[in-house]
Amino acid sequence: MSQIPRQAALPTCPSCAEPLDAGDRFCGACGYDLSAVPPRPDDTPTLTMSGAEVSAAPGAQASAAHGADGPPPPPPPPAGPPPAAAPPTAAAVPPTVPAASMSPDPAAGVRFDRPAEPEEYPLQAPDPRLAVAKVCVACRAGRVDDDGYCENCGHAQPRERDHMEQETGPVAAVSDRGLRHHRNEDSFTVGHTALPDGGPALVAIVCDGVSSATRPDDASYAAAQTAGRALLAALPTGAHPQQAMHEAIVAASHAVNALAEEPATAREHAPHQNAPACTLVGAIVTAGLLVVGWVGDSRVYWVPADRSSPPARLTEDDSWAAQMVSAGLMNEAEAYADERAHAITGWLGADAYELEPHTAAFKPDRPGVVIVCTDGLWNYAEGAEEMAEALPLDAAARPLHAARVLVGHALDGGGHDNVTVALVPFPAPAQGAGSA
C-alpha cells in the first residue's frame, strides 16, 4: 500500500499536543502560554558519543535531545538561562538508532533515554463493513436479533432449512417449508460419483420427518446424510447398486435410532414423546440401471422424455391406505380419501415395529427423468400422469429449474406440508462422473 512521505516531527503543545511552528509563543489550538513552559523533567538525557560523555546545562541537554529526535523546542523565557547549545550534527548522531543502543548499558555507543511505553494503546474503531446487521425480510427495516426475530416488527425470520436448493452435476433437489408448517422437517442428499469401470452413478435421497415424533427435522437430516454418504462410498468400490441401497437404508436407520439415546430422566419428564422418526426414499441411476429404495410413504416416479410413453410410480407406500388397497378392502380412490390414509406403517426410528427396507431395480429402455419426492408434493400430483403433466419438458437438461417448478406446483395447490423433490436424469450422462 502506498504511503505519503512524512515530514520531520514538529514540536507539540504540552497541553493539547497540537503541532507548533518555530517561534510560536502561544498554542494556536488551546491558547497555552508557551513562554511559561519549563523544561520537561523527562527530556534531559545524557548523550554518549564515542564513549565521551557530554554534560551541559539543562537547556543545552534538552536541545541536544531534540536534536536527535527532531527540531529544537520553543525558545526559553526571556529571563531564562543562556541560549541552548547547537544540536549534534547528522554525522555525530546516526539517523536510525539500533535497538541495542536503547539499552542503558554504559558500553553502548549512543543511548537515548525515553519515557516508558504505555501499557495499553487505544484500539481503532471496527470497520462497519465487517459487522453488517441482518435486515428483517418482513419490514425491511428492523435488525434481526440472535434469536431470529426482528427487533422492529417481531417477525420470525426464515430458518436456513425453510428453503434449500442444491444442484450437483445433472442432479438437483429443492426443499421448502410450505405454507402451513412452522418449520421444514424434510431433508435430502444428492450427489454423483464414478463406478469402478469409470461409468457415472447419480444418487438422490429424500427424507420426511414424522411430525408426531420428537425432533423430526433432526431425524430426516441424519437419515439423508447417512444414506447419501453410504451410497457415495459403496458404489465406487463395486458394490451392486441394489445391495448398496439396502445397506444405506439400514445405516440411516441406525443413525435415526441413535437420536433416541437420551437419559432416562428425559423420558420421565416427557413420556408422551415418541422417538425421532422419518421416512426415506432414494434412487441410484447409472448408464443402464435404475435402483430405488424406500421405507414409508415418500415416492419415486418415472417420467419418460417421450411424453407419449406412459409414466409410472415405482414405489408402494408403507401406509394404511396402501394396506387397504393391497388387501382388496378398498379401491385406491376410497382408501386415499379416508382420513387414515396417510398413517404410515413403516418408518425409520427406534420405535418402528420392524425395519423392512424395500428395494427394486429397473432397466428403462428409453431416456427419462426420475422424480424422488415426499408426500408434500405428490399430495398435489398423486397419479403418475398428474406428476408428468406438472414436470417441465426440459427437466433432464434443467433439473434445478424443474425441481423449483414442482415445488411451486405444490405451493400453488395449498402447500399444506413440507415439500421436497429431487430430479435425476436417466441414463446418467457421462459428465455426471466425478467426486460428489
Coordinates of C-alpha atoms in Angstrom, one line a residue, residues 231 285 365:
L231 CA -24.0 -44.8 -1.2
V285 CA -29.1 -44.1 -11.7
D365 CA -35.5 -48.8 -22.5

